[in-house]
């Protein structure tokens, strides 16, 4: 009887680790708006965006409000820009563009689409608050 139990337990364990199970991708539920804003705020600081971009005043680069206002007016895709797949549409100097491109290449290439979306959501959120 004891041998039969171990045999059954072994079959269960082997079937749980089958290749079919390992290939399944677990879908996480989409983040709520509040969670996206929270995550975006955290990433905006962690990825050093805040070093050059204040919310409503120019620092090294344009303010978040200025950036998002222009992207909104021109129907731009800030996420594509942050991925490095689109040129900037905000009026900046070539030096600022070079700095931003270097930052994108080093800080933003390793983050997920969900995280980029959270940064964009946060940027739009703080822009809406300032209007």
CSV table of N, CA, C and O in Angstrom, one decimal:
chain,number,residue,atom,x,y,z
A,1,UNK,N,0.8,-1.2,0.0
A,1,UNK,CA,0.0,0.0,0.0
A,1,UNK,C,0.9,1.3,0.0
A,1,UNK,O,0.6,2.2,-0.7
A,2,UNK,N,1.9,1.2,0.8
A,2,UNK,CA,2.8,2.4,0.9
A,2,UNK,C,3.5,2.6,-0.4
A,2,UNK,O,3.7,3.8,-0.8
A,3,UNK,N,3.9,1.6,-1.1
A,3,UNK,CA,4.6,1.8,-2.4
A,3,UNK,C,3.6,2.4,-3.4
A,3,UNK,O,4.0,3.2,-4.2
A,4,UNK,N,2.3,2.0,-3.4
A,4,UNK,CA,1.3,2.5,-4.3
A,4,UNK,C,1.2,4.0,-4.0
A,4,UNK,O,1.1,4.8,-5.0
A,5,UNK,N,1.1,4.5,-2.8
A,5,UNK,CA,1.0,5.9,-2.5
A,5,UNK,C,2.2,6.7,-3.1
A,5,UNK,O,2.0,7.8,-3.6
A,6,UNK,N,3.4,6.2,-2.9
A,6,UNK,CA,4.6,6.9,-3.4
A,6,UNK,C,4.6,6.9,-4.9
A,6,UNK,O,4.9,7.9,-5.5
A,7,UNK,N,4.1,5.8,-5.6
A,7,UNK,CA,4.0,5.8,-7.0
A,7,UNK,C,3.0,6.9,-7.5
A,7,UNK,O,3.2,7.6,-8.4
A,8,UNK,N,1.8,7.0,-6.8
A,8,UNK,CA,0.8,8.0,-7.2
A,8,UNK,C,1.3,9.4,-7.0
A,8,UNK,O,1.2,10.3,-7.8
A,9,UNK,N,2.0,9.6,-5.8
A,9,UNK,CA,2.6,10.9,-5.5
A,9,UNK,C,3.6,11.3,-6.6
A,9,UNK,O,3.7,12.4,-7.1
A,10,UNK,N,4.4,10.3,-7.0
A,10,UNK,CA,5.4,10.5,-8.1
A,10,UNK,C,4.8,10.9,-9.4
A,10,UNK,O,5.2,11.8,-10.0
A,11,UNK,N,3.7,10.2,-9.7
A,11,UNK,CA,3.0,10.6,-11.0
A,11,UNK,C,2.4,12.0,-10.9
A,11,UNK,O,2.5,12.8,-11.9
A,12,UNK,N,1.9,12.4,-9.8
A,12,UNK,CA,1.3,13.7,-9.6
A,12,UNK,C,2.4,14.8,-9.8
A,12,UNK,O,2.3,15.8,-10.5
A,13,UNK,N,3.5,14.6,-9.1
A,13,UNK,CA,4.6,15.5,-9.2
A,13,UNK,C,5.2,15.6,-10.6
A,13,UNK,O,5.5,16.7,-11.1
A,14,UNK,N,5.3,14.5,-11.3
A,14,UNK,CA,5.9,14.5,-12.6
A,14,UNK,C,4.9,15.3,-13.6
A,14,UNK,O,5.3,16.1,-14.4
A,15,UNK,N,3.6,15.0,-13.4
A,15,UNK,CA,2.6,15.6,-14.3
A,15,UNK,C,2.5,17.1,-14.0
A,15,UNK,O,2.2,17.9,-14.9
A,16,UNK,N,2.8,17.6,-12.8
A,16,UNK,CA,2.7,19.0,-12.5
A,16,UNK,C,3.9,19.7,-13.2
A,16,UNK,O,3.8,20.9,-13.4
A,17,UNK,N,5.0,19.1,-13.4
A,17,UNK,CA,6.2,19.7,-14.0
A,17,UNK,C,6.3,19.3,-15.5
A,17,UNK,O,7.3,19.4,-16.1
A,18,UNK,N,5.2,19.0,-16.1
A,18,UNK,CA,5.2,18.6,-17.5
A,18,UNK,C,5.5,19.8,-18.4
A,18,UNK,O,5.2,20.9,-18.0
A,19,UNK,N,6.1,19.6,-19.6
A,19,UNK,CA,6.5,20.7,-20.5
A,19,UNK,C,5.2,21.6,-20.8
A,19,UNK,O,5.4,22.8,-21.0
A,20,UNK,N,4.1,21.0,-20.9
A,20,UNK,CA,2.9,21.7,-21.3
A,20,UNK,C,2.6,22.8,-20.2
A,20,UNK,O,2.2,23.9,-20.5
A,21,UNK,N,2.8,22.4,-19.0
A,21,UNK,CA,2.5,23.4,-17.9
A,21,UNK,C,3.6,24.5,-17.8
A,21,UNK,O,3.3,25.6,-17.5
A,22,UNK,N,4.8,24.1,-18.1
A,22,UNK,CA,5.9,25.1,-18.1
A,22,UNK,C,5.8,26.1,-19.2
A,22,UNK,O,6.3,27.2,-19.0
A,23,UNK,N,5.2,25.8,-20.3
A,23,UNK,CA,5.1,26.7,-21.4
A,23,UNK,C,3.9,27.7,-21.2
A,23,UNK,O,3.8,28.7,-21.9
A,24,UNK,N,3.0,27.4,-20.3
A,24,UNK,CA,1.9,28.3,-20.0
A,24,UNK,C,2.4,29.7,-19.5
A,24,UNK,O,3.2,29.7,-18.6
A,25,UNK,N,1.9,30.7,-20.0
A,25,UNK,CA,2.2,32.1,-19.5
A,25,UNK,C,1.1,32.5,-18.6
A,25,UNK,O,-0.1,32.5,-19.0
A,26,UNK,N,1.4,32.9,-17.4
A,26,UNK,CA,0.4,33.3,-16.5
A,26,UNK,C,0.2,34.8,-16.7
A,26,UNK,O,1.1,35.6,-16.7
A,27,UNK,N,-1.1,35.2,-17.0
A,27,UNK,CA,-1.5,36.5,-17.3
A,27,UNK,C,-1.8,37.2,-16.0
A,27,UNK,O,-2.6,36.8,-15.2
A,28,UNK,N,-1.1,38.3,-15.8
A,28,UNK,CA,-1.4,39.1,-14.6
A,28,UNK,C,-2.5,40.1,-14.9
A,28,UNK,O,-2.6,40.5,-16.1
A,29,UNK,N,-3.3,40.4,-14.0
A,29,UNK,CA,-4.4,41.3,-14.2
A,29,UNK,C,-3.8,42.7,-14.5
A,29,UNK,O,-2.7,43.0,-14.0
A,30,UNK,N,-4.5,43.5,-15.3
A,30,UNK,CA,-4.0,44.8,-15.6
A,30,UNK,C,-4.0,45.7,-14.4
A,30,UNK,O,-4.9,45.6,-13.5
A,31,UNK,N,-3.0,46.5,-14.3
A,31,UNK,CA,-2.9,47.4,-13.1
A,31,UNK,C,-4.1,48.4,-13.1
A,31,UNK,O,-4.5,48.9,-14.2
A,32,UNK,N,-4.5,48.8,-11.9
A,32,UNK,CA,-5.5,49.8,-11.8
A,32,UNK,C,-4.9,51.2,-12.1
A,32,UNK,O,-3.7,51.3,-12.2
A,33,UNK,N,-5.7,52.2,-12.4
A,33,UNK,CA,-5.2,53.5,-12.7
A,33,UNK,C,-4.3,54.0,-11.5
A,33,UNK,O,-3.2,54.5,-11.7
A,34,UNK,N,-4.7,53.8,-10.3
A,34,UNK,CA,-4.0,54.3,-9.1
A,34,UNK,C,-2.6,53.5,-9.0
A,34,UNK,O,-1.6,54.1,-8.7
A,35,UNK,N,-2.6,52.2,-9.3
A,35,UNK,CA,-1.4,51.5,-9.3
A,35,UNK,C,-0.4,51.9,-10.4
A,35,UNK,O,0.8,52.0,-10.2
A,36,UNK,N,-1.0,52.2,-11.6
A,36,UNK,CA,-0.1,52.7,-12.7
A,36,UNK,C,0.5,54.1,-12.3
A,36,UNK,O,1.7,54.3,-12.5
A,37,UNK,N,-0.3,54.9,-11.7
A,37,UNK,CA,0.3,56.2,-11.3
A,37,UNK,C,1.3,56.1,-10.2
A,37,UNK,O,2.4,56.7,-10.3
A,38,UNK,N,1.1,55.2,-9.3
A,38,UNK,CA,2.1,54.9,-8.2
A,38,UNK,C,3.3,54.4,-8.8
A,38,UNK,O,4.5,54.8,-8.5
A,39,UNK,N,3.2,53.3,-9.6
A,39,UNK,CA,4.4,52.7,-10.3
A,39,UNK,C,5.1,53.7,-11.1
A,39,UNK,O,6.3,53.8,-11.1
A,40,UNK,N,4.4,54.5,-11.9
A,40,UNK,CA,5.0,55.5,-12.8
A,40,UNK,C,5.8,56.5,-12.0
A,40,UNK,O,6.9,56.9,-12.4
A,41,UNK,N,5.2,57.0,-10.9
A,41,UNK,CA,5.9,57.9,-10.0
A,41,UNK,C,7.2,57.4,-9.5
A,41,UNK,O,8.2,58.0,-9.5
A,42,UNK,N,7.1,56.1,-9.0
A,42,UNK,CA,8.3,55.5,-8.5
A,42,UNK,C,9.4,55.3,-9.6
A,42,UNK,O,10.6,55.6,-9.4
A,43,UNK,N,9.0,54.9,-10.8
A,43,UNK,CA,9.9,54.7,-11.9
A,43,UNK,C,10.5,56.0,-12.4
A,43,UNK,O,11.7,56.1,-12.8
A,44,UNK,N,9.7,57.0,-12.4
A,44,UNK,CA,10.1,58.4,-12.8
A,44,UNK,C,11.3,58.8,-12.0
A,44,UNK,O,12.2,59.4,-12.5
A,45,UNK,N,11.2,58.5,-10.7
A,45,UNK,CA,12.4,58.8,-9.8
A,45,UNK,C,13.5,57.8,-9.9
A,45,UNK,O,14.7,58.2,-10.1
A,46,UNK,N,13.2,56.5,-9.9
A,46,UNK,CA,14.2,55.5,-10.0
A,46,UNK,C,15.1,55.5,-11.3
A,46,UNK,O,16.3,55.3,-11.2
A,47,UNK,N,14.4,55.8,-12.4
A,47,UNK,CA,15.1,55.9,-13.7
A,47,UNK,C,15.7,57.2,-13.9
A,47,UNK,O,16.1,57.5,-15.1
A,48,UNK,N,15.8,58.1,-12.9
A,48,UNK,CA,16.4,59.4,-13.0
A,48,UNK,C,15.8,60.4,-13.9
A,48,UNK,O,16.4,61.4,-14.2
A,49,UNK,N,14.5,60.2,-14.3
A,49,UNK,CA,13.9,61.2,-15.2
A,49,UNK,C,13.8,62.5,-14.4
A,49,UNK,O,13.9,63.6,-15.0
A,50,UNK,N,13.5,62.4,-13.1
A,50,UNK,CA,13.3,63.6,-12.3
A,50,UNK,C,14.6,64.4,-12.2
A,50,UNK,O,14.5,65.6,-11.9
A,51,UNK,N,15.7,63.9,-12.5
A,51,UNK,CA,17.0,64.7,-12.5
A,51,UNK,C,16.9,65.8,-13.5
A,51,UNK,O,17.3,66.9,-13.2
A,52,UNK,N,16.3,65.6,-14.7
A,52,UNK,CA,16.2,66.6,-15.7
A,52,UNK,C,14.8,67.2,-15.9
A,52,UNK,O,14.7,68.3,-16.5
A,53,UNK,N,13.8,66.6,-15.4
A,53,UNK,CA,12.4,67.0,-15.7
A,53,UNK,C,11.6,67.2,-14.4
A,53,UNK,O,11.3,66.3,-13.7
A,54,UNK,N,11.3,68.5,-14.1
A,54,UNK,CA,10.4,68.8,-13.0
A,54,UNK,C,9.0,68.7,-13.5
A,54,UNK,O,8.8,68.7,-14.7
A,55,UNK,N,8.1,68.7,-12.6
A,55,UNK,CA,6.7,68.6,-13.0
A,55,UNK,C,6.2,69.8,-13.8
A,55,UNK,O,5.7,69.7,-14.9
A,56,UNK,N,6.4,71.0,-13.2
A,56,UNK,CA,5.9,72.2,-13.9
A,56,UNK,C,6.9,73.3,-14.1
A,56,UNK,O,6.5,74.5,-14.3
A,57,UNK,N,8.1,73.0,-14.2
A,57,UNK,CA,9.1,74.0,-14.5
A,57,UNK,C,10.3,73.4,-15.2
A,57,UNK,O,10.6,72.2,-15.1
A,58,UNK,N,10.9,74.1,-16.1
A,58,UNK,CA,12.1,73.6,-16.8
A,58,UNK,C,13.3,73.4,-15.9
A,58,UNK,O,13.5,74.3,-15.1
A,59,UNK,N,13.9,72.3,-16.0
A,59,UNK,CA,15.2,72.1,-15.3
A,59,UNK,C,16.2,72.0,-16.4
A,59,UNK,O,16.4,72.9,-17.1
A,60,UNK,N,16.8,70.8,-16.6
A,60,UNK,CA,17.8,70.6,-17.7
A,60,UNK,C,16.9,70.4,-18.9
A,60,UNK,O,17.3,71.0,-20.0
A,61,UNK,N,15.9,69.7,-18.8
A,61,UNK,CA,15.0,69.5,-20.0
A,61,UNK,C,13.6,70.1,-19.7
A,61,UNK,O,13.4,70.7,-18.6
A,62,UNK,N,12.7,70.0,-20.6
A,62,UNK,CA,11.4,70.6,-20.4
A,62,UNK,C,10.6,70.0,-19.3
A,62,UNK,O,10.9,68.8,-18.9
A,63,UNK,N,9.6,70.7,-18.7
A,63,UNK,CA,8.8,70.2,-17.7
A,63,UNK,C,7.9,69.0,-18.2
A,63,UNK,O,7.6,68.9,-19.4
A,64,UNK,N,7.5,68.2,-17.3
A,64,UNK,CA,6.5,67.1,-17.6
A,64,UNK,C,5.3,67.7,-18.2
A,64,UNK,O,4.7,67.2,-19.2
A,65,UNK,N,4.8,68.8,-17.6
A,65,UNK,CA,3.6,69.5,-18.1
A,65,UNK,C,3.8,69.9,-19.6
A,65,UNK,O,2.9,69.7,-20.4
A,66,UNK,N,4.9,70.6,-19.9
A,66,UNK,CA,5.2,71.0,-21.2
A,66,UNK,C,5.3,69.8,-22.2
A,66,UNK,O,4.7,69.9,-23.3
A,67,UNK,N,6.0,68.8,-21.8
A,67,UNK,CA,6.1,67.6,-22.6
A,67,UNK,C,4.8,67.0,-22.9
A,67,UNK,O,4.4,66.8,-24.1
A,68,UNK,N,4.0,66.7,-21.9
A,68,UNK,CA,2.7,66.0,-22.1
A,68,UNK,C,1.7,66.9,-22.9
A,68,UNK,O,0.9,66.4,-23.6
A,69,UNK,N,1.8,68.2,-22.6
A,69,UNK,CA,0.9,69.1,-23.4
A,69,UNK,C,1.2,69.1,-24.9
A,69,UNK,O,0.2,68.9,-25.7
A,70,UNK,N,2.4,69.1,-25.2
A,70,UNK,CA,2.8,69.0,-26.6
A,70,UNK,C,2.5,67.7,-27.2
A,70,UNK,O,1.9,67.6,-28.3
A,71,UNK,N,2.8,66.6,-26.5
A,71,UNK,CA,2.4,65.3,-27.0
A,71,UNK,C,0.9,65.1,-27.2
A,71,UNK,O,0.5,64.5,-28.2
A,72,UNK,N,0.2,65.7,-26.3
A,72,UNK,CA,-1.3,65.6,-26.4
A,72,UNK,C,-1.8,66.4,-27.6
A,72,UNK,O,-2.6,65.9,-28.4
A,73,UNK,N,-1.3,67.6,-27.7
A,73,UNK,CA,-1.8,68.5,-28.8
A,73,UNK,C,-1.4,67.9,-30.2
A,73,UNK,O,-2.1,68.1,-31.1
A,74,UNK,N,-0.2,67.3,-30.3
A,74,UNK,CA,0.2,66.8,-31.6
A,74,UNK,C,-0.1,65.3,-31.7
A,74,UNK,O,0.4,64.7,-32.7
A,75,UNK,N,-0.9,64.8,-30.8
A,75,UNK,CA,-1.2,63.3,-30.9
A,75,UNK,C,0.0,62.4,-31.0
A,75,UNK,O,0.0,61.5,-31.7
A,76,UNK,N,1.0,62.8,-30.2
A,76,UNK,CA,2.3,62.1,-30.2
A,76,UNK,C,2.2,60.8,-29.3
A,76,UNK,O,1.3,60.7,-28.5
A,77,UNK,N,3.1,60.0,-29.4
A,77,UNK,CA,3.2,58.7,-28.6
A,77,UNK,C,4.4,58.7,-27.7
A,77,UNK,O,5.5,58.4,-28.2
A,78,UNK,N,4.2,59.2,-26.5
A,78,UNK,CA,5.3,59.3,-25.6
A,78,UNK,C,6.0,57.9,-25.3
A,78,UNK,O,7.2,57.8,-25.1
A,79,UNK,N,5.2,56.9,-25.3
A,79,UNK,CA,5.7,55.6,-25.0
A,79,UNK,C,6.7,55.1,-26.1
A,79,UNK,O,7.7,54.6,-25.9
A,80,UNK,N,6.3,55.4,-27.4
A,80,UNK,CA,7.2,55.1,-28.5
A,80,UNK,C,8.5,55.9,-28.4
A,80,UNK,O,9.6,55.3,-28.6
A,81,UNK,N,8.4,57.1,-28.0
A,81,UNK,CA,9.6,57.9,-27.8
A,81,UNK,C,10.5,57.3,-26.6
A,81,UNK,O,11.7,57.2,-26.8
A,82,UNK,N,9.8,57.0,-25.5
A,82,UNK,CA,10.6,56.4,-24.4
A,82,UNK,C,11.2,55.1,-24.7
A,82,UNK,O,12.3,54.7,-24.2
A,83,UNK,N,10.7,54.3,-25.7
A,83,UNK,CA,11.2,53.1,-26.1
A,83,UNK,C,12.4,53.3,-27.1
A,83,UNK,O,13.1,52.4,-27.4
A,84,UNK,N,12.5,54.6,-27.6
A,84,UNK,CA,13.5,54.9,-28.5
A,84,UNK,C,13.1,54.6,-30.0
A,84,UNK,O,13.8,54.5,-30.9
A,85,UNK,N,11.7,54.5,-30.1
A,85,UNK,CA,11.2,54.2,-31.5
A,85,UNK,C,10.5,55.4,-32.1
A,85,UNK,O,9.9,55.2,-33.2
A,86,UNK,N,10.7,56.6,-31.6
A,86,UNK,CA,10.1,57.8,-32.2
A,86,UNK,C,11.0,59.0,-31.8
A,86,UNK,O,11.7,59.0,-30.8
A,87,UNK,N,11.1,59.9,-32.7
A,87,UNK,CA,11.9,61.1,-32.5
A,87,UNK,C,11.1,62.0,-31.5
A,87,UNK,O,9.9,62.0,-31.5
A,88,UNK,N,11.8,62.9,-30.8
A,88,UNK,CA,11.1,63.8,-29.9
A,88,UNK,C,10.3,64.8,-30.7
A,88,UNK,O,10.8,65.3,-31.8
A,89,UNK,N,9.2,65.2,-30.2
A,89,UNK,CA,8.4,66.3,-30.8
A,89,UNK,C,8.4,67.6,-30.0
A,89,UNK,O,7.9,68.6,-30.5
A,90,UNK,N,9.0,67.5,-28.8
A,90,UNK,CA,9.2,68.7,-28.0
A,90,UNK,C,10.4,69.5,-28.5
A,90,UNK,O,11.4,68.9,-28.8
A,91,UNK,N,10.2,70.8,-28.6
A,91,UNK,CA,11.3,71.6,-29.1
A,91,UNK,C,12.5,71.6,-28.1
A,91,UNK,O,12.4,72.2,-27.0
A,92,UNK,N,13.5,71.0,-28.5
A,92,UNK,CA,14.7,70.9,-27.6
A,92,UNK,C,16.0,71.1,-28.4
A,92,UNK,O,15.9,71.1,-29.7
A,93,UNK,N,17.0,71.3,-27.8
A,93,UNK,CA,18.3,71.5,-28.5
A,93,UNK,C,18.9,70.2,-28.8
A,93,UNK,O,18.6,69.2,-28.2
A,94,UNK,N,19.8,70.1,-29.8
A,94,UNK,CA,20.4,68.9,-30.2
A,94,UNK,C,21.2,68.3,-29.0
A,94,UNK,O,21.2,67.0,-28.8
A,95,UNK,N,21.8,69.1,-28.1
A,95,UNK,CA,22.5,68.6,-26.9
A,95,UNK,C,21.5,67.9,-26.0
A,95,UNK,O,21.8,66.8,-25.5
A,96,UNK,N,20.3,68.5,-25.8
A,96,UNK,CA,19.3,67.9,-24.9
A,96,UNK,C,18.8,66.5,-25.5
A,96,UNK,O,18.6,65.6,-24.8
A,97,UNK,N,18.6,66.5,-26.8
A,97,UNK,CA,18.2,65.3,-27.5
A,97,UNK,C,19.3,64.2,-27.3
A,97,UNK,O,18.9,63.0,-27.0
A,98,UNK,N,20.5,64.5,-27.4
A,98,UNK,CA,21.6,63.6,-27.2
A,98,UNK,C,21.6,63.0,-25.8
A,98,UNK,O,21.8,61.8,-25.6
A,99,UNK,N,21.4,63.9,-24.8
A,99,UNK,CA,21.4,63.5,-23.4
A,99,UNK,C,20.2,62.5,-23.2
A,99,UNK,O,20.4,61.5,-22.6
A,100,UNK,N,19.1,62.9,-23.7
A,100,UNK,CA,17.9,62.1,-23.6
A,100,UNK,C,18.0,60.7,-24.2
A,100,UNK,O,17.7,59.7,-23.7
A,101,UNK,N,18.6,60.7,-25.4
A,101,UNK,CA,18.8,59.5,-26.1
A,101,UNK,C,19.8,58.6,-25.3
A,101,UNK,O,19.5,57.4,-25.2
A,102,UNK,N,20.8,59.1,-24.8
A,102,UNK,CA,21.7,58.3,-23.9
A,102,UNK,C,21.0,57.8,-22.7
A,102,UNK,O,21.2,56.6,-22.3
A,103,UNK,N,20.1,58.6,-22.1
A,103,UNK,CA,19.4,58.1,-21.0
A,103,UNK,C,18.4,57.0,-21.4
A,103,UNK,O,18.2,56.0,-20.6
A,104,UNK,N,17.7,57.1,-22.5
A,104,UNK,CA,16.8,56.1,-23.0
A,104,UNK,C,17.6,54.8,-23.2
A,104,UNK,O,17.2,53.7,-22.8
A,105,UNK,N,18.7,54.9,-23.9
A,105,UNK,CA,19.5,53.7,-24.2
A,105,UNK,C,20.0,53.0,-22.9
A,105,UNK,O,20.1,51.8,-22.9
A,106,UNK,N,20.3,53.8,-21.9
A,106,UNK,CA,20.9,53.2,-20.7
A,106,UNK,C,19.8,52.8,-19.6
A,106,UNK,O,19.9,51.8,-19.0
A,107,UNK,N,18.9,53.7,-19.4
A,107,UNK,CA,18.0,53.5,-18.2
A,107,UNK,C,16.6,52.9,-18.6
A,107,UNK,O,16.0,52.2,-17.8
A,108,UNK,N,16.2,53.1,-19.8
A,108,UNK,CA,14.8,52.7,-20.2
A,108,UNK,C,14.7,51.4,-21.0
A,108,UNK,O,13.7,50.9,-21.3
A,109,UNK,N,15.8,50.9,-21.5
A,109,UNK,CA,15.8,49.7,-22.4
A,109,UNK,C,15.4,48.5,-21.6
A,109,UNK,O,14.9,47.5,-22.2
A,110,UNK,N,15.7,48.4,-20.4
A,110,UNK,CA,15.4,47.2,-19.6
A,110,UNK,C,14.1,47.2,-18.9
A,110,UNK,O,13.8,46.3,-18.2
A,111,UNK,N,13.2,48.2,-19.2
A,111,UNK,CA,11.9,48.1,-18.5
A,111,UNK,C,10.8,47.6,-19.4
A,111,UNK,O,11.0,47.7,-20.7
A,112,UNK,N,9.8,47.1,-18.9
A,112,UNK,CA,8.7,46.5,-19.6
A,112,UNK,C,7.8,47.5,-20.2
A,112,UNK,O,7.8,48.7,-19.9
A,113,UNK,N,7.0,47.0,-21.2
A,113,UNK,CA,5.9,47.9,-21.8
A,113,UNK,C,5.0,48.4,-20.7
A,113,UNK,O,4.5,49.5,-20.7
A,114,UNK,N,4.7,47.5,-19.7
A,114,UNK,CA,3.8,47.9,-18.7
A,114,UNK,C,4.4,49.0,-17.8
A,114,UNK,O,3.7,50.0,-17.5
A,115,UNK,N,5.7,49.0,-17.6
A,115,UNK,CA,6.3,50.0,-16.8
A,115,UNK,C,6.4,51.3,-17.6
A,115,UNK,O,6.2,52.4,-17.1
A,116,UNK,N,6.7,51.2,-18.9
A,116,UNK,CA,6.6,52.4,-19.8
A,116,UNK,C,5.3,53.1,-19.8
A,116,UNK,O,5.1,54.3,-19.7
A,117,UNK,N,4.2,52.2,-19.9
A,117,UNK,CA,2.9,52.7,-19.8
A,117,UNK,C,2.6,53.4,-18.5
A,117,UNK,O,1.9,54.4,-18.4
A,118,UNK,N,3.1,52.9,-17.4
A,118,UNK,CA,2.9,53.5,-16.1
A,118,UNK,C,3.6,54.8,-16.0
A,118,UNK,O,3.1,55.8,-15.4
A,119,UNK,N,4.8,55.0,-16.6
A,119,UNK,CA,5.5,56.3,-16.6
A,119,UNK,C,4.7,57.3,-17.4
A,119,UNK,O,4.4,58.4,-16.9
A,120,UNK,N,4.2,56.9,-18.5
A,120,UNK,CA,3.4,57.8,-19.4
A,120,UNK,C,2.1,58.1,-18.6
A,120,UNK,O,1.6,59.3,-18.7
A,121,UNK,N,1.5,57.2,-18.0
A,121,UNK,CA,0.2,57.4,-17.2
A,121,UNK,C,0.5,58.4,-16.1
A,121,UNK,O,-0.3,59.4,-15.9
A,122,UNK,N,1.6,58.2,-15.4
A,122,UNK,CA,2.0,59.2,-14.3
A,122,UNK,C,2.2,60.6,-14.9
A,122,UNK,O,1.7,61.5,-14.3
A,123,UNK,N,2.9,60.7,-16.0
A,123,UNK,CA,3.2,62.0,-16.6
A,123,UNK,C,1.9,62.7,-17.0
A,123,UNK,O,1.8,63.9,-16.8
A,124,UNK,N,1.0,61.9,-17.5
A,124,UNK,CA,-0.3,62.5,-17.9
A,124,UNK,C,-1.1,62.9,-16.7
A,124,UNK,O,-1.8,64.0,-16.7
A,125,UNK,N,-1.1,62.1,-15.7
A,125,UNK,CA,-1.8,62.4,-14.5
A,125,UNK,C,-1.3,63.7,-13.8
A,125,UNK,O,-2.1,64.5,-13.5
A,126,UNK,N,0.0,63.9,-13.7
A,126,UNK,CA,0.5,65.1,-13.0
A,126,UNK,C,0.2,66.3,-13.9
A,126,UNK,O,0.0,67.4,-13.4
A,127,UNK,N,0.2,66.1,-15.2
A,127,UNK,CA,-0.1,67.2,-16.1
A,127,UNK,C,-1.6,67.6,-16.0
A,127,UNK,O,-1.9,68.8,-15.9
A,128,UNK,N,-2.5,66.6,-15.9
A,128,UNK,CA,-3.9,67.0,-15.7
A,128,UNK,C,-4.1,67.7,-14.4
A,128,UNK,O,-5.0,68.5,-14.3
A,129,UNK,N,-3.4,67.3,-13.3
A,129,UNK,CA,-3.5,68.0,-12.0
A,129,UNK,C,-3.1,69.5,-12.1
A,129,UNK,O,-3.6,70.3,-11.3
A,130,UNK,N,-2.1,69.8,-12.9
A,130,UNK,CA,-1.6,71.1,-13.0
A,130,UNK,C,-2.4,72.1,-13.9
A,130,UNK,O,-2.2,73.2,-14.0
A,131,UNK,N,-3.3,71.5,-14.7
A,131,UNK,CA,-4.1,72.3,-15.6
A,131,UNK,C,-5.3,73.0,-14.9
A,131,UNK,O,-5.7,72.6,-13.9
